[in-house]
Amino acid sequence: MKPHPDAAANPPPDPDDVDDDGIGGVHIKYLLHCPRQLWLYSHGYRPEARNEAVAFGEVVDDTTYRRHHDIDLGAAKIDWVTRGAVVHETKSSRQPSPQHEAQVRHYCLLLARRGVNVRGGVVHYPLIRRTTRVAWDDTARRAAETAEAQARQVSAAATPPPRLPRASCRGCSYRDYCWGDS
Amino acid sequence: MSASGQSYWLTEPCRIRREDNSIRIERADRTPVRIPITDIRDLVVFDNADINTAAVSLLSRHRITVHLLDHYGNYAGALTPAEDMSSAHVVRAQVTLTADPVARLAVARALVGATAANVAWALDTDLLAGPLERLPAQVRACADAEELMGIEGNFRRTAWGVLDTLLPPWLRLGGRSRRPPSNAGNAFISYLNAITYARVLTAIRCTPLHPAIGFLHADSDRRRNTLALDLAEPFKPLLAERLLRRAAAQRTLTAADFVSDVRSASLSTAGRKKVSIMVREELATTVHHRQLKRKVSYEELIHLEALKLVRLCLEGTPYKPFRPWW
Ligand code: SF4
């Protein structure tokens, strides 16, 4: 998606001026899925790092916004429309989830901090041909800030949170780590 | 496994080149094989290879290690990715643990105990029951890793003596010799140990651990990845001793699969091919994992073993080395 001329006319401030403490969309997603996963991820255990790196490279190649604005939003894309920006996040999941919305809200927060006029977000589920709108207002902003503070707290803890009940671990890429000690 | 792709074993002399996003393997008198880079987990090179910069940089960018075995099956070295997955936090914990004599000795003792038990299991014999029974007390009496290595060495020597009684004369070790291996049996063990080490090294590289910071092996030797040497220990009997016995029992290998002279022996090209097939089949063997509630291959067991050490570093979970439970 190409940046709208509006975006060029109104460049966001230098991202280095904004302190996000390195909490990104992935951190928020993991926080809501399993705090332990977030802790492990932020302490350097990333079983999917290799695959993610590859996938991210492809996204960067076919979008131009990153080069223009230096805002690293991971896999999300941004539509620049008149008087604002809309964050788009595509999920291969068949199951819409509050985690996905929270992730988009976090991207909105990062953009808003950089002075971008954010209009909201959309989560796309191509496999089930559905989209979910994510509002961006005061309530949403507070929710995003709370999630970010929680993520920071979990990451900074000296010890990892306990495992979830096994059934909740299904499909988690951290299972070999959490349950593989025989 | 965590990292995608599979291992490719190059048993013949070849050239390794890049073609777009694939690696092209060229062998004499054969059509070249192209493997998409994302399908490769690592390469194990058994014979001479000629590789150029374009291929190296593609492999490196995708974090793929090329393991090189020399003519005698010793681990000759590797082309390693310029960047690895290690994380500062985990490596700091690893350094702290290995610098703490108590923590370090706990891991080293566990490794020696498990390895000995695995040797006895692999040989499937009662002849090691006595030495195995005496081992825990000896291990407890050790004050440092060096003494432990001595104990392990003694036990292994006894075990190799026992192994010889289960082998036909031409495959007997007659004492372990390494550089170069003095006979067919020793050559076989050298190859299998080097392969095990390569598998462990690849597994460690898929974790945030640093392969050069180990617990049992002395880290004075800068050329060696001591953590990989450590983690290879409990798996060597599973692959080396056990496959040697099997090769003897099933007559998979013959004297003609080795090139021997008075003082040294190595696998012939045909022998290398046979061995690589044996190992690949063995690594793909699966067992039911009780905790994960699914089947895991031996190769995955090595990966799970590396993850246990990540748990030790991140959470202080005591390390219980692998022992066959089947
Ligand atoms: S395997 Fe379970 S406990 Fe471990 S990170 Fe995943 S969800 Fe959390």
XYZ file of C-alpha atoms in Angstrom, chain B:
326
model
C 12.434 -28.985 14.954
C 12.345 -25.320 15.572
C 14.233 -24.344 12.485
C 12.618 -25.314 9.224
C 14.138 -27.561 6.610
C 16.131 -30.734 6.775
C 19.707 -31.916 6.809
C 21.447 -32.767 3.571
C 24.303 -35.236 3.628
C 26.906 -34.904 0.911
C 28.807 -38.174 0.716
C 30.541 -37.584 -2.595
C 32.951 -34.894 -3.758
C 30.892 -31.964 -4.984
C 30.676 -28.303 -5.789
C 28.270 -26.115 -3.841
C 26.949 -23.099 -5.720
C 24.195 -20.570 -5.461
C 21.385 -20.331 -7.980
C 18.876 -17.597 -7.152
C 17.493 -18.618 -3.777
C 18.609 -22.210 -4.083
C 21.752 -24.131 -3.377
C 22.963 -26.151 -6.328
C 24.931 -29.305 -5.585
C 27.069 -30.426 -8.512
C 28.567 -33.904 -8.507
C 30.703 -35.558 -11.172
C 28.677 -37.236 -13.933
C 25.319 -36.323 -12.463
C 22.730 -33.697 -13.060
C 22.990 -30.996 -10.424
C 20.508 -30.985 -7.555
C 18.846 -27.722 -6.580
C 17.529 -27.272 -3.044
C 15.555 -24.164 -2.103
C 17.428 -22.436 0.687
C 14.405 -22.502 2.975
C 14.363 -26.314 2.790
C 17.829 -26.627 4.274
C 18.489 -26.999 7.958
C 22.158 -27.778 7.622
C 24.643 -29.532 5.345
C 26.885 -32.389 6.438
C 29.860 -32.782 4.117
C 31.601 -36.183 4.165
C 33.977 -35.622 1.287
C 35.752 -32.821 -0.521
C 33.561 -29.866 -1.328
C 34.239 -26.747 -3.302
C 32.115 -23.800 -2.312
C 32.117 -20.173 -3.429
C 31.316 -16.885 -1.761
C 27.861 -16.553 -3.308
C 26.816 -19.887 -1.796
C 28.410 -19.100 1.567
C 26.632 -15.769 1.880
C 23.248 -17.255 0.997
C 23.770 -20.039 3.558
C 24.938 -17.580 6.157
C 22.011 -15.247 5.623
C 19.673 -18.164 6.290
C 21.645 -19.229 9.344
C 22.653 -22.566 7.870
C 25.751 -24.353 9.129
C 27.900 -26.468 6.828
C 29.556 -29.252 8.847
C 32.807 -30.590 7.436
C 34.090 -34.067 8.288
C 37.643 -34.958 7.360
C 38.789 -38.119 5.651
C 38.874 -40.032 8.950
C 35.492 -38.835 10.121
C 36.857 -36.279 12.530
C 34.903 -33.074 12.769
C 37.148 -30.877 10.668
C 35.277 -27.627 11.109
C 32.277 -25.746 9.896
C 31.111 -22.814 7.899
C 29.014 -21.032 10.440
C 26.521 -18.234 9.918
C 27.880 -14.774 10.564
C 25.019 -14.130 12.969
C 23.498 -16.566 15.381
C 20.384 -16.776 17.493
C 22.099 -16.407 20.832
C 20.561 -13.867 23.142
C 22.561 -11.716 25.509
C 20.314 -12.602 28.424
C 20.647 -16.364 27.950
C 24.365 -16.228 27.289
C 24.891 -14.153 30.435
C 23.013 -16.767 32.440
C 25.052 -19.504 30.749
C 28.299 -17.780 31.670
C 27.171 -17.243 35.259
C 26.166 -20.892 35.638
C 29.344 -22.310 34.144
C 31.447 -19.996 36.299
C 29.735 -21.251 39.449
C 31.611 -24.427 40.508
C 28.559 -25.928 42.229
C 26.162 -25.368 39.327
C 28.748 -26.453 36.814
C 29.573 -29.649 38.675
C 25.896 -30.536 39.046
C 25.446 -30.485 35.265
C 28.755 -32.258 34.630
C 27.919 -35.040 37.131
C 24.497 -35.534 35.600
C 26.057 -35.811 32.134
C 28.605 -38.425 33.189
C 25.997 -40.485 35.048
C 23.506 -40.429 32.187
C 26.148 -41.143 29.564
C 27.360 -44.230 31.396
C 23.815 -45.488 31.815
C 23.205 -44.884 28.102
C 26.346 -46.826 27.170
C 25.113 -49.807 29.187
C 21.699 -49.460 27.564
C 23.200 -49.277 24.062
C 25.316 -52.387 24.581
C 22.340 -54.165 26.085
C 24.494 -56.228 28.388
C 24.819 -57.078 32.082
C 28.579 -56.996 31.857
C 28.600 -53.316 32.783
C 26.308 -53.678 35.807
C 29.217 -53.674 38.273
C 31.021 -50.587 36.951
C 27.670 -48.813 36.610
C 26.839 -49.545 40.220
C 30.129 -48.119 41.440
C 29.801 -44.999 39.316
C 27.469 -42.799 41.427
C 29.841 -42.870 44.407
C 32.827 -42.108 42.167
C 30.966 -39.255 40.522
C 29.997 -37.797 43.874
C 33.608 -37.921 45.029
C 34.806 -35.810 42.096
C 35.726 -32.250 42.990
C 35.869 -30.836 39.476
C 35.052 -31.468 35.835
C 38.549 -32.722 35.119
C 38.215 -35.556 37.621
C 34.809 -36.344 36.188
C 36.299 -36.632 32.710
C 38.745 -39.130 34.166
C 35.927 -41.218 35.636
C 34.026 -41.079 32.396
C 37.151 -42.124 30.492
C 37.628 -45.168 32.742
C 34.060 -46.260 32.355
C 34.210 -45.858 28.601
C 37.386 -47.935 28.360
C 35.675 -50.732 30.252
C 32.635 -50.406 28.001
C 34.700 -50.549 24.816
C 36.304 -53.724 26.119
C 32.850 -55.187 26.590
C 31.749 -53.959 23.174
C 34.666 -55.815 21.584
C 33.303 -59.091 22.927
C 30.121 -58.434 20.925
C 31.875 -57.670 17.626
C 33.503 -59.803 14.921
C 37.309 -59.614 15.091
C 37.684 -57.278 12.102
C 35.418 -54.627 13.692
C 36.906 -54.710 17.195
C 38.300 -51.514 18.607
C 41.180 -52.965 20.594
C 41.309 -49.715 22.518
C 40.055 -46.394 21.308
C 42.295 -44.454 18.914
C 41.346 -41.216 17.278
C 43.652 -39.200 15.098
C 43.774 -41.211 12.916
C 41.554 -44.127 13.944
C 43.706 -47.265 13.878
C 41.127 -49.717 12.559
C 37.644 -50.144 11.118
C 35.830 -50.137 14.468
C 37.564 -46.962 15.575
C 36.917 -45.299 12.224
C 33.236 -46.093 12.559
C 33.055 -44.654 16.078
C 34.916 -41.521 14.951
C 32.469 -40.877 12.123
C 29.443 -41.411 14.312
C 30.784 -39.244 17.104
C 31.515 -36.448 14.654
C 28.027 -36.741 13.187
C 26.478 -36.675 16.649
C 28.500 -33.591 17.465
C 27.320 -31.937 14.242
C 23.668 -32.728 15.068
C 24.077 -31.290 18.557
C 25.802 -28.186 17.253
C 22.986 -27.529 14.811
C 20.420 -28.038 17.560
C 22.217 -25.611 19.861
C 22.393 -23.037 17.083
C 18.584 -23.100 16.913
C 18.474 -21.944 20.540
C 19.717 -18.768 22.197
C 22.574 -20.724 23.839
C 26.189 -20.172 22.932
C 27.797 -23.454 21.826
C 31.231 -22.575 23.218
C 30.269 -22.239 26.882
C 30.138 -25.711 28.381
C 29.939 -27.500 31.702
C 31.861 -30.755 31.476
C 34.532 -30.316 28.837
C 37.463 -28.021 29.520
C 37.078 -24.691 27.835
C 40.802 -24.221 27.521
C 40.656 -25.530 23.979
C 39.456 -22.543 22.025
C 38.771 -24.413 18.854
C 36.007 -26.500 20.288
C 32.406 -25.815 21.102
C 32.425 -27.321 24.543
C 28.695 -27.118 25.109
C 28.172 -29.162 21.938
C 30.748 -31.674 23.193
C 28.858 -31.870 26.499
C 25.448 -32.449 24.974
C 26.820 -34.956 22.477
C 27.926 -37.254 25.325
C 24.564 -38.806 26.275
C 23.679 -39.282 22.583
C 26.910 -40.870 21.390
C 26.040 -44.346 22.759
C 22.616 -44.146 21.141
C 24.172 -43.506 17.742
C 27.802 -44.687 17.756
C 28.037 -47.796 19.937
C 24.540 -48.950 19.175
C 24.868 -48.612 15.403
C 28.243 -50.314 15.442
C 26.694 -53.311 17.182
C 23.798 -53.312 14.786
C 26.030 -53.008 11.726
C 27.965 -56.019 13.003
C 24.892 -58.092 13.835
C 23.111 -57.356 10.564
C 26.334 -57.439 8.537
C 25.490 -54.092 7.013
C 29.147 -53.238 6.733
C 31.986 -55.357 5.442
C 35.722 -54.914 5.580
C 35.493 -53.620 2.014
C 33.605 -50.564 3.238
C 36.798 -49.365 4.914
C 40.103 -48.236 3.538
C 42.656 -49.645 5.955
C 46.394 -49.763 6.174
C 48.652 -50.779 9.006
C 48.052 -47.837 11.280
C 44.897 -46.112 10.088
C 41.436 -46.729 8.730
C 38.622 -44.696 7.249
C 35.371 -45.352 5.493
C 35.426 -45.849 1.738
C 33.034 -43.816 -0.420
C 30.584 -46.714 -0.446
C 31.032 -47.104 3.319
C 30.345 -43.416 3.909
C 27.163 -43.701 1.924
C 26.023 -46.720 3.922
C 26.827 -45.014 7.192
C 25.044 -41.822 6.235
C 21.939 -43.822 5.307
C 22.092 -45.712 8.608
C 22.415 -42.499 10.593
C 19.701 -40.671 8.742
C 17.291 -43.537 9.276
C 18.245 -43.711 12.908
C 17.766 -39.983 13.454
C 14.316 -40.218 11.898
C 13.291 -43.044 14.263
C 10.500 -41.883 16.524
C 9.487 -42.652 20.071
C 6.477 -41.547 22.044
C 7.222 -38.585 24.287
C 5.158 -38.796 27.453
C 5.154 -35.110 28.303
C 4.648 -33.788 24.803
C 2.147 -36.567 24.115
C 3.377 -37.074 20.587
C 6.005 -38.925 18.675
C 9.422 -37.325 18.494
C 12.358 -38.351 16.339
C 15.816 -38.952 17.765
C 16.846 -35.780 15.975
C 14.165 -33.879 17.877
C 15.358 -35.439 21.129
C 18.632 -33.635 20.560
C 16.757 -30.395 20.072
C 14.724 -30.998 23.242
C 17.967 -31.629 25.084
C 19.295 -28.230 24.074
C 16.025 -26.674 25.248
C 16.520 -28.257 28.675
C 19.680 -26.227 29.001
C 17.822 -23.100 27.932
C 15.425 -23.845 30.785
C 18.338 -24.240 33.138
C 19.701 -20.865 32.068
C 16.396 -18.987 32.039
C 14.581 -20.605 34.950
C 17.111 -22.600 36.924
C 15.280 -25.841 36.132
C 17.720 -28.651 37.061
C 19.118 -30.388 34.005
C 18.261 -34.062 33.699
C 20.186 -35.441 30.732
C 18.548 -37.653 28.178
C 18.121 -41.336 29.000
C 16.220 -43.682 26.716
C 12.872 -44.431 28.303
C 11.724 -47.009 25.808
